Amino acid sequence: MPSSGSQCLKQRVIGWAIALALSVANVSAGAIEPAAATDQVVRETLSNGLRVVVVPDRLAPVVTTELNYLAGSADAPEGFPGTAHALEHMMFRGSEGLDRDQLSEIGALLGGSYNADTTETVTQYIYTVPADNLDVALRIEALRMRGLSLKQSDWEQERGAIEQEVSRDMSSPFYRFMAQTQAILFQQTPYQHDALGDRASFDKTDVALLRQFYETWYAPNNAILVIAGDVDPAEALVQVKAAFGEIPRRDVPPHQPVRIQPVQPQTLALETNFPMGVVALAYPMPGVKAHDFAAADILSDVLGSERGPLYGLVPAGKALLAQFSFQAKPDAGFGLAIAAFPTGTDSAPLLAETRRIFADAARKGVPAELVEAAKRQELAQIAFRGNSISGLAESWSNALAFEGSTSPDDVAKAYEAVTVEDVNRLARQLLDPDHAVTAILTPRASGKPAANAGFGGTESFGGAPDHPVTLPGWAAAALATPHLPDPGEAPDVSILPNGLRLIVQPEHVSHTVSVYGKVRHVPSMQEPKGQEGIATLTRDLFDHGTQFHDRLAFRKAVDALAAQIHTGIGFSLRVLTPEFADGMRLLAENELYPAFPPDAFTVARAQLAESLAGRLGTPGYKVSLALKRAMVPEGDPTLRQATPESVMALRLDDVRAYYAATFRPDLTTIVVVGDVTADQARRVVEDSFGAWHADGATPAIDLPPVGRNKPSLTEIADNNARQDSVTLLETLNVPVDDPDRYTLLVGNTVLGSGFSSRLYQDLRIRSGYVYSVGSQMDWSRTRANYAVSFGADPANADKARQMVIRALKDLQVNPVSEGELTRAKAELLRRLPMLRASFGGIAGQYLRLIDLGRPLDSARRAAERYLATTADDIRQAFAKWISPDDLAQVIRGPAE
C-alpha cells in the first residue's frame, strides 16, 4: 500500500463488538477482526442493583477494579462544595471489619496502585493489583460500601491533609484560572464550584454531614463496578456476588438538574509563575450525554489539529505553543484554546490572531478532510485503549458512568455518524465571541515554571500503621508469602546488520501495533562546546516535515492511517494492524530524512531562545541547576547550560552536522509490541530502517563517574511559594550491576516508599511536619544518586530534615523488622507484573534496561534478589553506601 499522503485509505476500525467502516478515497483495506468479542464481556446487575461489567484482557497477570459511585460534587449540600471530595478521603480511614491500619497494610502488600478521584457527578475508587488478588480488592470495596467508620477523630486528622491538598492545587495559577472559568461558564448550576472544594467549607464540615452524604449516595444501586484484566469473567462474578450480594439497596434521590445559563463575555487578567505568557479563550460546549457530543468532540479535534490554523501559529513564529482541548462533563462542557507568547511581549496581537481563527471557523466552516481525519483518529483511539488494562477499565467506566452509554462502542457509532454539516453547525453555534471567556495570563518576574507549580497528582490518604498489624483472615491468607512473579513471555531480540537492536513482544489483545524507539543520547557529552541547546533545537525541527513531504503533507499522510507518530531521540508509532507497514515507512521517513527547512530553523531557533530567556530566571530553573551543582565537581559536562546567546549563535549546518553525528542505528533500539509476529515485525523494520547507516565506530557517550559529593546548602527564593520544598540528595557510588543495588531498593521501600514507609510515618503521621514525603534512588550506566524530598512550613523544614537523617542512621545500625521486610518484598515483587500491564509499560521497561546496559531478564533477577534479601543485608548496604551527614540540601521557599 503506498505511503504517499496524496492517497487516502478505506479502513475498518473495530471496537470490542462492532465493525466501524469509513469510506475514504479510492484505496481499500480488509476488515479487522474484533480484539475482544461481545460474548467475552460479561455484564450482570445484582439483586441489590449493583451493575457489574467484566472485561477480560490477557496482556499481563493484572486486574483493575473501578468502583464508580454516581455522585460527586454536584450533589454536595449548599455551601459545602467539597463534601464528595472529603468523603473520598474518609473512605481510606477504615470501615467495619477493616480498620485504617489494616487497609493501609493491605495496600502496601498488594504492591499495585490504588487511588480515587472526585468529579462533579462520579466518584471513583480504583485498584490495580495482581490478578490473583482480585478477591482482596473486591472485599475492600464491599466493606467500604457496607459500612464506613467515619469517626470524628479521623476527620479532624484528615481535614488538615485535604486542606493542604487544596492549598497545593490552588497555588497553581492555571488551576485557579480553570476554576474561575468554570465558575463563569457554569454559574448558578451544580458545576459552578470546583470538585476539589475549599478550605472554608472543610472548616465547617463535620462527620454528621459526611455520614449523611455517604448514606444518601453510596448504595449498590447507585454504583457501577468495572473489572478489567486477566480474569475469568464467570469466576469474577462469583467473587463479586460473594462480596457485594448481601449489601442492601437504598432509595437514592434524584440529582440536581444542570441548566446552563447564557454566558456573558468576560476577560480575566491573571499573574502567573509561567516562563511565558498565555492567552486563553473558553467557549461553552455540550456535555458527554448530549446528542451533539460526538460532533463537538470532532470539532475540538479539528480545531486542535496540527494541520489547522491554531497550531499553525507555532511554525509561523506567532506563538510558542498553541492547542485546543475539550473539557467535557456529563451535562455541559467547554472548549479551551490557549496560545503562548514570550515573556515581556504584548499579548494583544496573539489574542487578536486567535480570535480571528475561531471567527473564521464559525463563519466559513472547517475543512471536510480534517473532519474525516478526526473521525478516523477517534475510532482508532477506541482500539488503542485495549493496550492498557487500566486504560480499558477507564474506557468502560467513562462510557457507563459518565456518558450513560452501554459500552464504548456506543460513542464509536456516534463518531461514525458525524457529518461535516454537523460540525459546521456546531462551529457557528458555539464559537461565538459574545459567549466566551477570555483570559490573559502574564508572568511575574520571579515566577517558577508551570511544570513545577504542582497541582493534581495522586491523593495522600490516611495514615500508615505505626505498629504491628493483624490482618483479617481472608487478607492474611491471600497475601501471606511473597513469591516470584510470572516473568511473562520473553521477547524476540535481534540485531540488524546496521547495528540497530530490535525487540519484538507479540501481544494480541487488540488489533493494533505500537512501536517505541530510542536513540541513546547524552547531550552534555555530545553537544559541541559553544553549541549548548543544539540537541533541543534539533528535536524541535523534527515537527517541520521530511525531505519527501512538507509539514502539512506529512501530517495528512499520518492522518490517513489514523496513526499517531512522534519523532526525535525518542520516537513512537501507534497504528492499526493492517497499516503497520505503511506507518513504519512514515515513521522512518521522518526519523531518517527530516527536512530541517531553513525558514523553520529560523523560527524554531528564535522560539527556543525566547523560551530560555523566560526560563533562566525562574526559581524552578535555579533549583534544577543547584541540584546538579550539589552532585558534581566544577567543570562536569552536565553543568553546561544553553542560553539565548548560545542558541542564537547556532547555524542550520550545525543542526545537520549534529543530527548526522548523534542519530545512529548502532545507538538505537526499537521495541514493537502488539498484534504482529516476530518475523513480520523484523521484515517491516528491516524494510523501513534497514538502509540507515552511520559512519565510523560507535562513539562513547557515557558520562564519566563522579565521586562522593560534599555537604552543602542552597536556598532559592520563590515569591510564589507558600512552603519550603526541600530536596536532600547525595551521590551513590554503587555500580548499576552491583547486587547491593537491589538490597538498597528493598531498604528504601521500607524507608520512603508510600504510605507505609518510615518517613511517611515519622514526618507526616507522628509529627505533622509535612504533607507528603518520599525517597528514591536513580541509576544511569555510570552514575547514581539518592534523594529525599518533602514540603514543609519553613518553621518545620529543618526539624523534618533532622528526622530524615535520624531515620537513615537508624537503618545503618538496626535491622528492619520482619514485618517491614515482608511488606517491602511484597510491594516490590507484586509491582513487577504491573510493568507489563500496558504496551507502553512493556516497551518502557525494555528501553530502560537497554539504556542502563542491563539484560532484558533483569526483572526476574531483581525478583530473586528481593526475595533473598535479609534485614542485615539492608543494614550493611546502607552502612556501606549511604552517608547521612553528607547530604546536600536544596530549598525553594518563600523569599522571607
Coordinates of C-alpha atoms in Angstrom, one line a residue, residues 165-518:
E165 CA -4.2 19.4 49.1
V166 CA -6.4 22.4 48.3
S167 CA -3.6 24.8 49.0
R168 CA -1.3 22.8 46.8
D169 CA -3.7 22.8 43.9
M170 CA -4.9 26.4 44.3
S171 CA -1.3 27.6 44.3
S172 CA -1.2 26.8 40.6
P173 CA -2.2 29.8 38.5
F174 CA -3.6 27.6 35.8
Y175 CA -5.7 25.7 38.2
R176 CA -7.1 29.0 39.6
F177 CA -7.8 30.1 36.0
M178 CA -9.6 26.9 35.2
A179 CA -11.7 27.2 38.5
Q180 CA -12.6 30.8 37.7
T181 CA -13.5 29.9 34.1
Q182 CA -15.7 27.1 35.2
A183 CA -17.5 29.3 37.8
I184 CA -18.3 31.8 35.0
L185 CA -19.4 29.3 32.4
F186 CA -21.5 27.2 34.8
Q187 CA -22.8 29.9 37.1
Q188 CA -26.0 29.0 39.0
T189 CA -25.5 25.3 38.3
P190 CA -24.1 22.4 40.4
Y191 CA -21.0 22.6 38.2
Q192 CA -20.2 26.2 39.3
H193 CA -17.9 25.0 42.1
D194 CA -14.7 23.1 41.6
A195 CA -14.9 19.5 42.7
L196 CA -11.8 20.0 44.9
G197 CA -13.8 22.1 47.5
D198 CA -12.4 25.0 49.5
R199 CA -10.9 25.4 53.0
A200 CA -13.8 27.4 54.3
S201 CA -16.3 24.7 53.7
F202 CA -14.0 22.0 55.1
D203 CA -13.6 24.0 58.3
K204 CA -17.4 23.8 58.7
T205 CA -17.7 20.2 57.7
D206 CA -18.3 17.5 60.4
V207 CA -18.7 13.8 60.4
A208 CA -22.5 14.1 60.6
L209 CA -22.5 15.8 57.2
L210 CA -20.2 13.3 55.7
R211 CA -22.3 10.4 57.0
Q212 CA -25.5 11.9 55.6
F213 CA -23.8 12.2 52.2
Y214 CA -22.5 8.6 52.4
E215 CA -25.8 7.1 53.4
T216 CA -27.6 9.1 50.7
W217 CA -25.4 8.2 47.7
Y218 CA -23.1 5.3 48.5
A219 CA -25.5 2.5 47.7
P220 CA -25.1 -0.6 45.5
N221 CA -27.9 0.6 43.2
N222 CA -26.1 3.8 42.7
A223 CA -22.8 2.3 41.7
I224 CA -21.1 0.6 38.7
L225 CA -18.3 -1.8 39.1
V226 CA -15.9 -2.3 36.2
I227 CA -13.4 -5.2 36.3
A228 CA -10.8 -5.4 33.5
G229 CA -7.8 -7.7 33.2
D230 CA -6.6 -11.2 33.3
V231 CA -9.6 -12.8 34.9
D232 CA -12.2 -15.5 34.2
P233 CA -15.4 -13.5 33.9
A234 CA -17.6 -16.2 35.4
E235 CA -15.3 -16.7 38.3
A236 CA -15.0 -12.9 38.8
L237 CA -18.8 -12.6 39.0
V238 CA -18.9 -15.3 41.7
Q239 CA -16.4 -13.3 43.7
V240 CA -18.4 -10.1 43.2
K241 CA -21.6 -11.7 44.4
A242 CA -19.9 -13.1 47.4
A243 CA -18.5 -9.7 48.4
F244 CA -21.4 -7.4 47.5
G245 CA -24.5 -9.6 47.1
E246 CA -25.8 -9.1 50.7
I247 CA -25.4 -5.3 50.8
P248 CA -29.0 -3.9 50.9
R249 CA -30.1 -1.4 48.3
R250 CA -31.3 2.1 49.3
D251 CA -33.6 4.7 47.9
V252 CA -31.5 7.3 46.1
P253 CA -32.8 10.8 45.4
P254 CA -32.7 12.4 42.0
H255 CA -29.7 14.5 41.1
Q256 CA -29.9 18.3 40.8
P257 CA -30.7 19.4 37.3
V258 CA -28.0 21.3 35.3
R259 CA -29.5 24.2 33.4
I260 CA -26.8 26.2 31.7
Q261 CA -27.4 29.9 31.5
P262 CA -26.2 32.1 28.6
V263 CA -22.6 33.2 29.2
Q264 CA -21.8 36.9 29.2
P265 CA -18.3 37.7 27.8
Q266 CA -15.7 38.4 30.4
T267 CA -11.9 38.9 30.4
L268 CA -9.7 37.7 33.2
A269 CA -6.3 39.1 33.8
L270 CA -4.1 36.9 36.0
E271 CA -0.5 36.9 37.1
T272 CA 1.3 33.5 36.8
N273 CA 4.5 31.8 37.5
F274 CA 5.0 30.5 34.0
P275 CA 8.1 31.2 31.9
M276 CA 5.9 32.5 29.1
G277 CA 2.6 34.4 28.8
V278 CA -0.7 32.7 27.8
V279 CA -3.9 33.9 26.1
A280 CA -6.9 31.7 26.5
L281 CA -10.4 31.6 25.1
A282 CA -13.1 29.3 26.6
Y283 CA -16.3 28.5 24.8
P284 CA -19.4 26.7 26.1
M285 CA -19.8 23.2 24.6
P286 CA -22.1 20.2 25.0
G287 CA -21.6 17.6 27.7
V288 CA -20.9 13.9 27.1
K289 CA -24.5 13.0 27.4
A290 CA -25.7 15.5 24.8
H291 CA -26.8 14.4 21.4
D292 CA -24.2 16.6 19.8
F293 CA -21.3 15.4 22.0
A294 CA -19.6 13.3 19.2
A295 CA -19.8 16.2 16.8
A296 CA -18.4 18.6 19.4
D297 CA -15.5 16.2 20.1
I298 CA -14.8 16.0 16.4
L299 CA -14.9 19.8 16.2
S300 CA -12.5 20.0 19.1
D301 CA -10.1 17.6 17.3
V302 CA -10.3 19.7 14.1
L303 CA -9.6 23.0 15.9
G304 CA -6.6 21.4 17.6
S305 CA -5.3 19.6 14.5
E306 CA -1.6 20.1 13.6
R307 CA -2.9 20.8 10.1
G308 CA -5.2 23.6 11.5
P309 CA -4.6 27.3 11.7
L310 CA -4.4 27.4 15.5
Y311 CA -1.4 25.1 15.7
G312 CA -0.1 26.8 12.6
L313 CA 0.7 29.8 14.7
V314 CA 3.6 27.9 16.1
P315 CA 5.5 27.1 12.9
A316 CA 4.6 30.6 11.6
G317 CA 6.5 32.1 14.6
K318 CA 3.4 33.8 16.0
A319 CA 3.1 31.6 19.2
L320 CA 5.4 29.5 21.3
L321 CA 2.7 26.9 21.7
A322 CA -1.0 26.6 20.6
Q323 CA -3.6 24.0 21.3
F324 CA -7.3 23.4 21.8
S325 CA -8.9 21.0 24.3
F326 CA -12.4 19.9 25.1
Q327 CA -13.3 19.8 28.9
A328 CA -16.4 17.6 28.8
K329 CA -18.6 16.9 31.8
P330 CA -21.8 14.8 31.7
D331 CA -24.3 17.7 31.2
A332 CA -22.1 20.5 29.9
G333 CA -18.6 21.3 28.8
F334 CA -16.3 23.9 27.4
G335 CA -13.6 24.2 24.7
L336 CA -10.4 25.8 25.7
A337 CA -7.9 27.4 23.3
I338 CA -4.5 28.5 24.6
A339 CA -1.6 30.2 22.9
A340 CA 1.7 31.3 24.5
F341 CA 3.7 34.4 23.9
P342 CA 7.3 35.3 25.0
T343 CA 7.7 36.9 28.4
G344 CA 7.8 40.7 28.2
T345 CA 6.0 41.0 24.9
D346 CA 2.5 42.3 24.1
S347 CA -0.3 39.7 24.2
A348 CA -2.7 41.7 22.0
P349 CA -1.5 40.6 18.6
L350 CA -1.7 36.9 19.5
L351 CA -5.1 37.3 21.2
A352 CA -6.4 39.0 18.1
E353 CA -5.0 36.3 15.8
T354 CA -6.5 33.6 17.9
R355 CA -9.9 35.2 17.9
R356 CA -9.7 35.6 14.1
I357 CA -9.1 31.9 13.7
F358 CA -12.2 30.9 15.6
A359 CA -14.3 33.6 13.9
D360 CA -13.2 32.2 10.6
A361 CA -14.2 28.7 11.7
A362 CA -17.6 29.9 12.7
R363 CA -18.2 31.9 9.6
K364 CA -16.6 29.7 6.9
G365 CA -16.7 26.2 8.5
V366 CA -13.9 23.7 8.8
P367 CA -12.2 21.6 6.2
A368 CA -14.1 18.4 5.4
E369 CA -10.9 16.4 5.2
L370 CA -10.0 17.4 8.7
V371 CA -13.4 16.2 9.9
E372 CA -12.9 12.8 8.3
A373 CA -9.3 12.6 9.7
A374 CA -10.6 13.3 13.2
K375 CA -13.3 10.6 12.9
R376 CA -10.7 8.1 11.9
Q377 CA -8.5 9.1 14.8
E378 CA -11.3 8.9 17.4
L379 CA -12.3 5.4 16.2
A380 CA -8.7 4.2 16.3
Q381 CA -8.4 5.5 19.8
I382 CA -11.1 3.1 20.9
A383 CA -8.9 0.2 19.6
F384 CA -5.8 1.6 21.3
R385 CA -7.4 1.6 24.7
G386 CA -7.3 -2.1 24.7
N387 CA -3.5 -1.9 25.0
S388 CA -3.6 -1.0 28.7
I389 CA -5.5 -2.9 31.4
S390 CA -6.2 0.2 33.5
G391 CA -7.0 2.2 30.3
L392 CA -9.5 -0.5 29.3
A393 CA -11.2 -0.2 32.7
E394 CA -11.2 3.6 32.4
S395 CA -12.8 3.4 29.0
W396 CA -15.7 1.3 30.2
S397 CA -16.1 3.4 33.3
N398 CA -16.3 6.6 31.2
A399 CA -18.9 5.0 28.9
L400 CA -21.1 3.7 31.6
A401 CA -20.7 6.1 34.5
F402 CA -20.1 9.4 32.7
E403 CA -21.7 9.1 29.3
G404 CA -24.7 6.9 30.3
S405 CA -23.8 4.5 27.4
T406 CA -24.0 0.8 27.4
S407 CA -20.3 0.3 26.1
P408 CA -17.5 2.3 24.5
D409 CA -18.9 1.1 21.2
D410 CA -21.9 3.5 21.6
V411 CA -19.7 6.6 21.2
A412 CA -17.9 4.8 18.3
K413 CA -21.2 4.6 16.5
A414 CA -21.8 8.3 17.2
Y415 CA -18.4 9.3 15.8
E416 CA -19.1 7.3 12.7
A417 CA -22.4 9.2 12.2
V418 CA -20.9 12.7 12.4
T419 CA -21.1 14.7 9.2
V420 CA -19.3 17.8 8.1
E421 CA -22.6 19.7 8.3
D422 CA -23.0 18.7 12.0
V423 CA -19.5 20.0 12.8
N424 CA -20.0 23.3 11.0
R425 CA -23.4 23.8 12.6
L426 CA -21.8 23.5 16.0
A427 CA -19.0 25.8 15.0
R428 CA -21.5 28.5 14.1
Q429 CA -23.4 27.9 17.3
L430 CA -20.6 27.5 19.8
L431 CA -17.6 29.7 18.6
D432 CA -19.4 32.9 19.5
P433 CA -17.2 35.7 21.0
D434 CA -20.3 37.1 22.7
H435 CA -20.4 33.9 24.9
A436 CA -16.7 33.3 25.5
V437 CA -14.4 33.9 28.5
T438 CA -11.1 35.4 27.7
A439 CA -8.0 35.3 29.9
I440 CA -4.6 36.8 29.7
L441 CA -2.1 35.1 32.0
T442 CA 1.0 37.3 32.4
P443 CA 4.2 36.0 34.1
R444 CA 5.7 37.7 37.1
A445 CA 9.4 38.3 37.1
S446 CA 10.1 35.8 39.9
G447 CA 7.7 33.1 38.7
K448 CA 8.6 29.5 38.6
P449 CA 7.9 27.2 35.6
A450 CA 4.4 25.9 35.3
A451 CA 5.7 22.3 35.4
N452 CA 6.9 23.0 38.9
A453 CA 3.7 24.7 40.1
G454 CA 2.2 21.4 41.1
F455 CA -1.4 20.6 41.2
G456 CA -3.2 17.2 40.8
G457 CA -1.3 14.0 41.2
T458 CA -2.2 11.1 43.4
E459 CA -4.1 11.6 46.6
S460 CA -2.4 11.3 50.0
F461 CA -4.8 9.1 52.1
G462 CA -5.0 8.5 55.8
G463 CA -2.0 7.3 57.7
A464 CA 0.3 4.3 57.7
P465 CA 0.4 1.8 60.5
D466 CA 3.0 2.6 63.2
H467 CA 2.6 -0.8 65.0
P468 CA 2.3 -4.5 64.0
V469 CA -1.0 -5.1 62.2
T470 CA -3.0 -8.2 62.3
L471 CA -4.8 -8.7 59.0
P472 CA -8.3 -10.2 58.6
G473 CA -8.0 -13.9 57.8
W474 CA -9.1 -13.5 54.1
A475 CA -6.3 -10.9 53.5
A476 CA -3.7 -12.7 55.5
A477 CA -4.3 -15.9 53.5
A478 CA -4.1 -14.2 50.2
L479 CA -1.0 -12.0 51.0
A480 CA 0.9 -14.2 53.4
T481 CA 4.0 -15.1 51.5
P482 CA 5.8 -13.0 48.8
H483 CA 6.7 -15.2 45.8
L484 CA 8.4 -14.9 42.4
P485 CA 6.0 -13.4 39.9
D486 CA 5.5 -14.9 36.4
P487 CA 8.1 -13.1 34.2
G488 CA 5.9 -13.5 31.1
E489 CA 7.0 -14.5 27.6
A490 CA 10.5 -13.5 26.7
P491 CA 10.7 -11.1 23.7
D492 CA 12.3 -11.8 20.4
V493 CA 15.6 -9.9 20.2
S494 CA 17.7 -9.4 17.1
I495 CA 20.5 -7.0 15.8
L496 CA 20.1 -5.7 12.3
P497 CA 23.2 -5.6 10.0
N498 CA 23.4 -1.8 10.6
G499 CA 23.6 -2.3 14.4
L500 CA 20.0 -1.4 15.3
R501 CA 18.6 -3.5 18.1
L502 CA 15.1 -4.8 17.6
I503 CA 12.9 -6.2 20.4
V504 CA 9.5 -7.7 19.5
Q505 CA 6.8 -8.6 22.0
P506 CA 3.8 -10.1 20.3
E507 CA 0.6 -9.3 22.2
H508 CA -2.8 -10.0 20.6
V509 CA -5.2 -8.2 22.9
S510 CA -6.1 -5.7 20.3
H511 CA -5.7 -5.3 16.5
T512 CA -3.1 -2.6 16.9
V513 CA 0.7 -2.3 16.9
S514 CA 2.7 0.1 19.0
V515 CA 6.3 0.9 18.2
Y516 CA 8.7 2.7 20.7
G517 CA 12.2 3.7 19.8
K518 CA 15.1 5.5 21.4

